Amino acid sequence: MYDPTRLAALVAVAEAGSITRAAARLGYTAPALSQQLAKLEREAGAVLLVRHHRGARLTAAGELLAGRARRVLDEMDQARHELARLAGLSGGRLRVGTFTTAGIHLLPPVLSAFRRAHPDVELVVTDYEPPEGVAAVAAGEVDLALTHAYEPAAVPGPAPSGVLTEPLLVEELVLVTAVGQALAGGSGRLPVTELAGRPLISSAPAHPPRRGVERALAEAGALPAVVCESPGYALVCALVSAGIGMAVVPEMVAAMSPAPLSVRRLEPAAYRRTISVAHRGERSSAAAATLRSLLRSGFGRGAPAP
């Protein structure tokens, strides 16, 4: 069995025509490379090269072994590339599902860190409004997906077989009002019963993750004055800022809104949204597992301040 390092040394001398030039190419000193070649000659039981005043040339035995060595080294290099692709971190594709809020405010820096570490992996990002992303993971449409769940919650459906959800970030739901409105003045928590009779913008009441929240607000007397049939919060915040009504939204949405808003926390503090990543557990690719690790650390840093 020939040492691959010594085979590479022989090929380098064949291509460079000199031990000195071959040593520089490989990052060795000339004496160190000469020692490797001498060991290879002992392994081969033949003289492999002849030194002369202008460099070195391979003997017939050297040419034969160098030709075989090139094929062996090429095969080993190809094997390394194929193993890396098999691991999913060199080449290949990573398909990520996300919903709008996380896709805009939390996911980009995490994907940026992944791309810096693994530039050969193709990234595909698709927007799924929860709970559609979980179904996409189960169907194999994406490798992992960001999703969310609200509390108070509607009765949850059964999780798809083979799909796990891992919580990444928990945030409170807060009341947002136009700047200067009556409820915007206090600094303490606002009892949710204070919303009774106020013009509340109901955010996508038919949207499964919000149904439990809408029901709890209705039980507290906060009946909708405006129904906004959109699962995205940008329109809701714009309507609130314009004085059309008030709304209960995740704190990240309130913090990141481009429209000017006033924010109050609610009492009880049981209104929350949990952002999770849905994945296939041990069946996940190495690329998906790596991104999941980055999500765990990145989302903690990206959480809005209390």
Short mmCIF file of C-alpha atoms in Angstrom, two decimals:
data_model
loop_
_atom_site.label_atom_id
_atom_site.label_comp_id
_atom_site.label_asym_id
_atom_site.label_seq_id
_atom_site.Cartn_x
_atom_site.Cartn_y
_atom_site.Cartn_z
CA MET A 1 0.00 0.00 0.00
CA TYR A 2 1.58 3.27 -1.12
CA ASP A 3 1.27 6.41 1.00
CA PRO A 4 -0.92 8.95 -0.90
CA THR A 5 1.32 11.80 0.30
CA ARG A 6 4.35 10.18 -1.34
CA LEU A 7 2.42 9.44 -4.50
CA ALA A 8 1.43 13.13 -4.67
CA ALA A 9 5.12 14.05 -4.24
CA LEU A 10 6.10 11.85 -7.19
CA VAL A 11 3.38 13.37 -9.39
CA ALA A 12 4.49 16.88 -8.41
CA VAL A 13 8.10 16.14 -9.42
CA ALA A 14 6.90 14.68 -12.72
CA GLU A 15 4.94 17.85 -13.46
CA ALA A 16 7.49 20.37 -12.12
CA GLY A 17 10.63 18.64 -13.43
CA SER A 18 12.48 19.57 -10.25
CA ILE A 19 12.41 18.54 -6.61
CA THR A 20 12.87 22.16 -5.55
CA ARG A 21 9.93 23.42 -7.63
CA ALA A 22 7.76 20.47 -6.58
CA ALA A 23 8.57 21.12 -2.91
CA ALA A 24 7.54 24.78 -3.26
CA ARG A 25 4.27 23.74 -4.88
CA LEU A 26 3.46 21.28 -2.08
CA GLY A 27 4.63 23.51 0.76
CA TYR A 28 7.63 21.32 1.73
CA THR A 29 11.31 22.00 1.95
CA ALA A 30 13.39 20.26 -0.74
CA PRO A 31 15.13 17.93 1.80
CA ALA A 32 11.76 16.92 3.29
CA LEU A 33 10.37 16.10 -0.15
CA SER A 34 13.51 14.13 -1.00
CA GLN A 35 12.97 12.02 2.12
CA GLN A 36 9.38 11.27 1.05
CA LEU A 37 10.58 10.22 -2.41
CA ALA A 38 13.31 8.01 -0.95
CA LYS A 39 10.70 6.23 1.19
CA LEU A 40 8.50 5.75 -1.86
CA GLU A 41 11.39 4.19 -3.75
CA ARG A 42 11.91 1.74 -0.89
CA GLU A 43 8.19 0.88 -0.94
CA ALA A 44 8.30 0.37 -4.72
CA GLY A 45 11.59 -1.51 -4.70
CA ALA A 46 12.78 0.48 -7.73
CA VAL A 47 14.55 3.69 -8.64
CA LEU A 48 11.83 6.20 -9.55
CA LEU A 49 13.80 9.31 -10.52
CA VAL A 50 17.23 10.43 -11.57
CA ARG A 51 18.61 13.76 -10.40
CA HIS A 52 20.67 15.97 -12.75
CA HIS A 53 22.03 19.50 -12.71
CA ARG A 54 18.81 20.97 -14.17
CA GLY A 55 16.38 19.11 -11.93
CA ALA A 56 15.12 15.55 -11.95
CA ARG A 57 13.50 13.15 -14.42
CA LEU A 58 11.47 10.05 -13.81
CA THR A 59 12.73 6.62 -14.75
CA ALA A 60 10.52 4.17 -16.59
CA ALA A 61 9.40 2.77 -13.21
CA GLY A 62 8.74 6.32 -12.03
CA GLU A 63 6.65 7.15 -15.10
CA LEU A 64 4.62 3.96 -14.64
CA LEU A 65 3.95 4.64 -10.97
CA ALA A 66 3.24 8.36 -11.54
CA GLY A 67 0.63 7.49 -14.18
CA ARG A 68 -1.12 5.12 -11.80
CA ALA A 69 -0.75 7.61 -8.95
CA ARG A 70 -2.55 10.34 -10.90
CA ARG A 71 -5.58 8.09 -11.33
CA VAL A 72 -5.53 7.04 -7.68
CA LEU A 73 -5.26 10.63 -6.45
CA ASP A 74 -8.02 11.77 -8.84
CA GLU A 75 -10.30 9.01 -7.55
CA MET A 76 -9.57 9.95 -3.94
CA ASP A 77 -10.30 13.62 -4.67
CA GLN A 78 -13.54 12.68 -6.40
CA ALA A 79 -14.50 10.52 -3.42
CA ARG A 80 -13.93 13.46 -1.06
CA HIS A 81 -16.22 15.66 -3.17
CA GLU A 82 -18.90 12.98 -3.39
CA LEU A 83 -18.81 12.37 0.37
CA ALA A 84 -19.14 16.11 0.99
CA ARG A 85 -22.13 16.28 -1.38
CA LEU A 86 -23.61 13.23 0.33
CA ALA A 87 -23.32 15.07 3.63
CA GLY A 88 -25.20 17.96 2.04
CA LEU A 89 -22.61 20.64 2.78
CA SER A 90 -20.83 20.86 -0.56
CA GLY A 91 -23.21 21.26 -3.43
CA GLY A 92 -26.78 20.09 -3.29
CA ARG A 93 -29.82 22.11 -2.34
CA LEU A 94 -31.35 23.21 0.96
CA ARG A 95 -35.05 24.08 0.74
CA VAL A 96 -36.34 26.34 3.50
CA GLY A 97 -39.94 27.31 4.23
CA THR A 98 -40.78 30.45 6.17
CA PHE A 99 -43.64 32.79 6.98
CA THR A 100 -43.49 36.51 6.26
CA THR A 101 -42.53 37.97 9.65
CA ALA A 102 -39.68 35.54 10.30
CA GLY A 103 -38.64 35.63 6.65
CA ILE A 104 -38.15 39.41 6.77
CA HIS A 105 -36.86 40.03 10.29
CA LEU A 106 -35.14 36.86 11.53
CA LEU A 107 -34.18 34.47 8.74
CA PRO A 108 -31.87 36.61 6.51
CA PRO A 109 -28.90 36.90 8.93
CA VAL A 110 -29.11 33.17 9.69
CA LEU A 111 -29.07 32.30 5.99
CA SER A 112 -26.20 34.74 5.50
CA ALA A 113 -24.14 32.90 8.13
CA PHE A 114 -24.98 29.55 6.50
CA ARG A 115 -23.98 30.83 3.04
CA ARG A 116 -20.62 32.11 4.33
CA ALA A 117 -19.84 28.69 5.81
CA HIS A 118 -21.24 26.60 2.94
CA PRO A 119 -21.21 28.66 -0.27
CA ASP A 120 -21.70 25.64 -2.54
CA VAL A 121 -25.13 24.73 -1.15
CA GLU A 122 -27.98 26.16 -3.22
CA LEU A 123 -30.60 27.86 -1.04
CA VAL A 124 -34.28 27.85 -1.98
CA VAL A 125 -36.66 29.87 0.23
CA THR A 126 -40.44 29.50 -0.10
CA ASP A 127 -43.15 31.43 1.73
CA TYR A 128 -45.71 29.31 3.59
CA GLU A 129 -48.32 30.77 5.89
CA PRO A 130 -48.56 28.46 8.96
CA PRO A 131 -49.51 25.72 9.26
CA GLU A 132 -48.81 25.10 5.56
CA GLY A 133 -45.04 24.95 6.13
CA VAL A 134 -45.39 21.94 8.42
CA ALA A 135 -47.39 20.14 5.75
CA ALA A 136 -44.69 21.04 3.20
CA VAL A 137 -42.03 19.39 5.39
CA ALA A 138 -44.20 16.27 5.71
CA ALA A 139 -44.69 16.16 1.94
CA GLY A 140 -40.97 16.54 1.25
CA GLU A 141 -41.44 19.89 -0.50
CA VAL A 142 -38.95 21.58 1.85
CA ASP A 143 -36.24 20.30 4.19
CA LEU A 144 -37.37 22.42 7.14
CA ALA A 145 -39.82 25.25 7.72
CA LEU A 146 -40.40 28.05 10.17
CA THR A 147 -43.88 28.03 11.64
CA HIS A 148 -45.73 29.53 14.57
CA ALA A 149 -48.48 28.80 17.08
CA TYR A 150 -50.53 31.21 19.18
CA GLU A 151 -51.82 31.11 22.75
CA PRO A 152 -54.64 31.01 23.66
CA ALA A 153 -54.75 28.29 21.05
CA ALA A 154 -57.50 26.71 19.07
CA VAL A 155 -57.68 22.92 19.28
CA PRO A 156 -54.52 21.80 17.44
CA GLY A 157 -54.68 19.17 14.73
CA PRO A 158 -52.48 16.08 14.87
CA ALA A 159 -48.86 16.60 13.84
CA PRO A 160 -47.93 14.96 10.52
CA SER A 161 -46.12 11.67 10.89
CA GLY A 162 -42.34 12.01 10.93
CA VAL A 163 -42.31 15.78 11.48
CA LEU A 164 -40.91 17.34 14.65
CA THR A 165 -41.32 20.96 15.77
CA GLU A 166 -38.62 22.65 17.84
CA PRO A 167 -39.44 25.97 19.59
CA LEU A 168 -37.01 28.79 18.78
CA LEU A 169 -38.57 31.96 20.17
CA VAL A 170 -41.53 32.87 22.38
CA GLU A 171 -42.91 36.41 22.24
CA GLU A 172 -45.89 38.10 23.87
CA LEU A 173 -48.80 39.54 21.96
CA VAL A 174 -49.16 43.27 22.62
CA LEU A 175 -51.73 45.95 21.94
CA VAL A 176 -50.83 48.48 19.28
CA THR A 177 -52.68 51.76 18.87
CA ALA A 178 -52.18 54.95 16.92
CA VAL A 179 -49.86 57.41 18.62
CA GLY A 180 -51.78 59.73 20.94
CA GLN A 181 -54.85 57.54 21.47
CA ALA A 182 -56.25 57.13 24.96
CA LEU A 183 -54.93 53.62 25.66
CA ALA A 184 -51.45 54.59 24.46
CA GLY A 185 -50.75 56.75 27.52
CA GLY A 186 -50.12 54.17 30.23
CA SER A 187 -46.87 52.33 30.87
CA GLY A 188 -48.13 49.36 32.87
CA ARG A 189 -49.95 46.30 31.60
CA LEU A 190 -53.45 46.91 30.30
CA PRO A 191 -56.21 44.50 31.42
CA VAL A 192 -57.59 42.86 28.32
CA THR A 193 -61.11 43.71 29.53
CA GLU A 194 -60.26 47.37 28.78
CA LEU A 195 -60.54 46.47 25.11
CA ALA A 196 -64.32 45.92 25.43
CA GLY A 197 -66.17 48.27 23.14
CA ARG A 198 -62.98 49.60 21.52
CA PRO A 199 -62.56 49.54 17.72
CA LEU A 200 -60.45 46.41 17.36
CA ILE A 201 -58.96 45.31 14.04
CA SER A 202 -59.46 41.56 13.87
CA SER A 203 -56.45 39.98 12.17
CA ALA A 204 -57.45 37.11 9.90
CA PRO A 205 -60.15 35.53 12.11
CA ALA A 206 -60.36 32.59 9.71
CA HIS A 207 -56.62 31.94 10.01
CA PRO A 208 -56.15 28.72 12.06
CA PRO A 209 -53.28 29.90 14.30
CA ARG A 210 -55.20 33.06 15.30
CA ARG A 211 -58.57 31.50 16.06
CA GLY A 212 -57.88 30.90 19.73
CA VAL A 213 -56.67 34.47 20.23
CA GLU A 214 -59.70 35.90 18.40
CA ARG A 215 -62.01 33.79 20.56
CA ALA A 216 -60.32 34.91 23.82
CA LEU A 217 -60.51 38.58 22.82
CA ALA A 218 -64.19 38.18 21.96
CA GLU A 219 -64.85 36.59 25.36
CA ALA A 220 -63.22 39.67 26.97
CA GLY A 221 -65.67 41.88 25.06
CA ALA A 222 -63.25 43.04 22.36
CA LEU A 223 -65.47 42.66 19.33
CA PRO A 224 -64.01 43.52 15.93
CA ALA A 225 -64.90 46.84 14.35
CA VAL A 226 -62.73 46.10 11.31
CA VAL A 227 -61.95 42.66 9.91
CA CYS A 228 -58.64 42.48 8.05
CA GLU A 229 -58.67 39.31 6.00
CA SER A 230 -54.89 39.06 5.68
CA PRO A 231 -52.52 36.80 7.62
CA GLY A 232 -49.77 39.39 7.14
CA TYR A 233 -49.42 42.11 9.74
CA ALA A 234 -48.12 44.96 7.56
CA LEU A 235 -51.64 45.99 6.53
CA VAL A 236 -52.93 45.64 10.10
CA CYS A 237 -50.23 47.96 11.45
CA ALA A 238 -50.85 50.49 8.68
CA LEU A 239 -54.57 50.58 9.54
CA VAL A 240 -53.78 50.98 13.24
CA SER A 241 -51.31 53.80 12.59
CA ALA A 242 -53.97 55.58 10.53
CA GLY A 243 -56.35 55.53 13.51
CA ILE A 244 -58.80 53.01 12.02
CA GLY A 245 -58.65 50.84 15.12
CA MET A 246 -56.29 48.97 17.46
CA ALA A 247 -54.92 45.45 17.22
CA VAL A 248 -53.24 42.69 19.18
CA VAL A 249 -50.05 41.60 17.41
CA PRO A 250 -46.76 39.81 18.26
CA GLU A 251 -44.21 42.11 19.91
CA MET A 252 -41.75 41.58 17.04
CA VAL A 253 -44.34 42.88 14.59
CA ALA A 254 -44.86 45.97 16.75
CA ALA A 255 -41.12 46.57 17.13
CA MET A 256 -40.37 46.19 13.42
CA SER A 257 -43.36 48.09 12.04
CA PRO A 258 -42.38 51.01 9.77
CA ALA A 259 -45.64 52.75 10.70
CA PRO A 260 -45.58 54.77 13.98
CA LEU A 261 -47.40 52.90 16.75
CA SER A 262 -47.87 52.98 20.50
CA VAL A 263 -47.47 49.66 22.31
CA ARG A 264 -48.99 48.33 25.55
CA ARG A 265 -48.48 44.93 27.14
CA LEU A 266 -51.62 43.08 28.17
CA GLU A 267 -52.81 41.53 31.43
CA PRO A 268 -52.90 38.57 31.69
CA ALA A 269 -49.61 37.86 29.91
CA ALA A 270 -51.04 34.68 28.42
CA TYR A 271 -51.26 35.97 24.87
CA ARG A 272 -48.18 34.64 23.11
CA ARG A 273 -46.73 33.42 19.83
CA THR A 274 -44.15 30.63 19.64
CA ILE A 275 -41.96 30.48 16.54
CA SER A 276 -40.69 26.96 15.82
CA VAL A 277 -38.79 25.08 13.15
CA ALA A 278 -40.43 21.99 11.68
CA HIS A 279 -38.03 19.30 10.48
CA ARG A 280 -37.66 15.56 9.90
CA GLY A 281 -35.50 14.76 12.91
CA GLU A 282 -32.78 12.21 12.32
CA ARG A 283 -33.82 11.92 8.68
CA SER A 284 -32.73 15.53 8.07
CA SER A 285 -29.76 16.20 5.83
CA ALA A 286 -26.53 17.57 7.27
CA ALA A 287 -27.32 20.94 5.65
CA ALA A 288 -30.75 21.06 7.31
CA ALA A 289 -29.27 20.08 10.69
CA THR A 290 -26.59 22.78 10.34
CA LEU A 291 -29.15 25.47 9.54
CA ARG A 292 -31.29 24.31 12.46
CA SER A 293 -28.33 24.85 14.79
CA LEU A 294 -27.81 28.35 13.38
CA LEU A 295 -31.51 29.08 13.87
CA ARG A 296 -31.30 28.11 17.54
CA SER A 297 -28.52 30.59 18.20
CA GLY A 298 -29.58 33.28 15.73
CA PHE A 299 -33.20 33.55 16.86
CA GLY A 300 -32.17 33.99 20.47
CA ARG A 301 -30.10 37.02 19.48
CA GLY A 302 -32.83 38.31 17.18
CA ALA A 303 -35.59 38.32 19.79
CA PRO A 304 -37.18 41.71 20.47
CA ALA A 305 -36.25 43.30 23.77
CA PRO A 306 -38.87 43.19 26.54
#
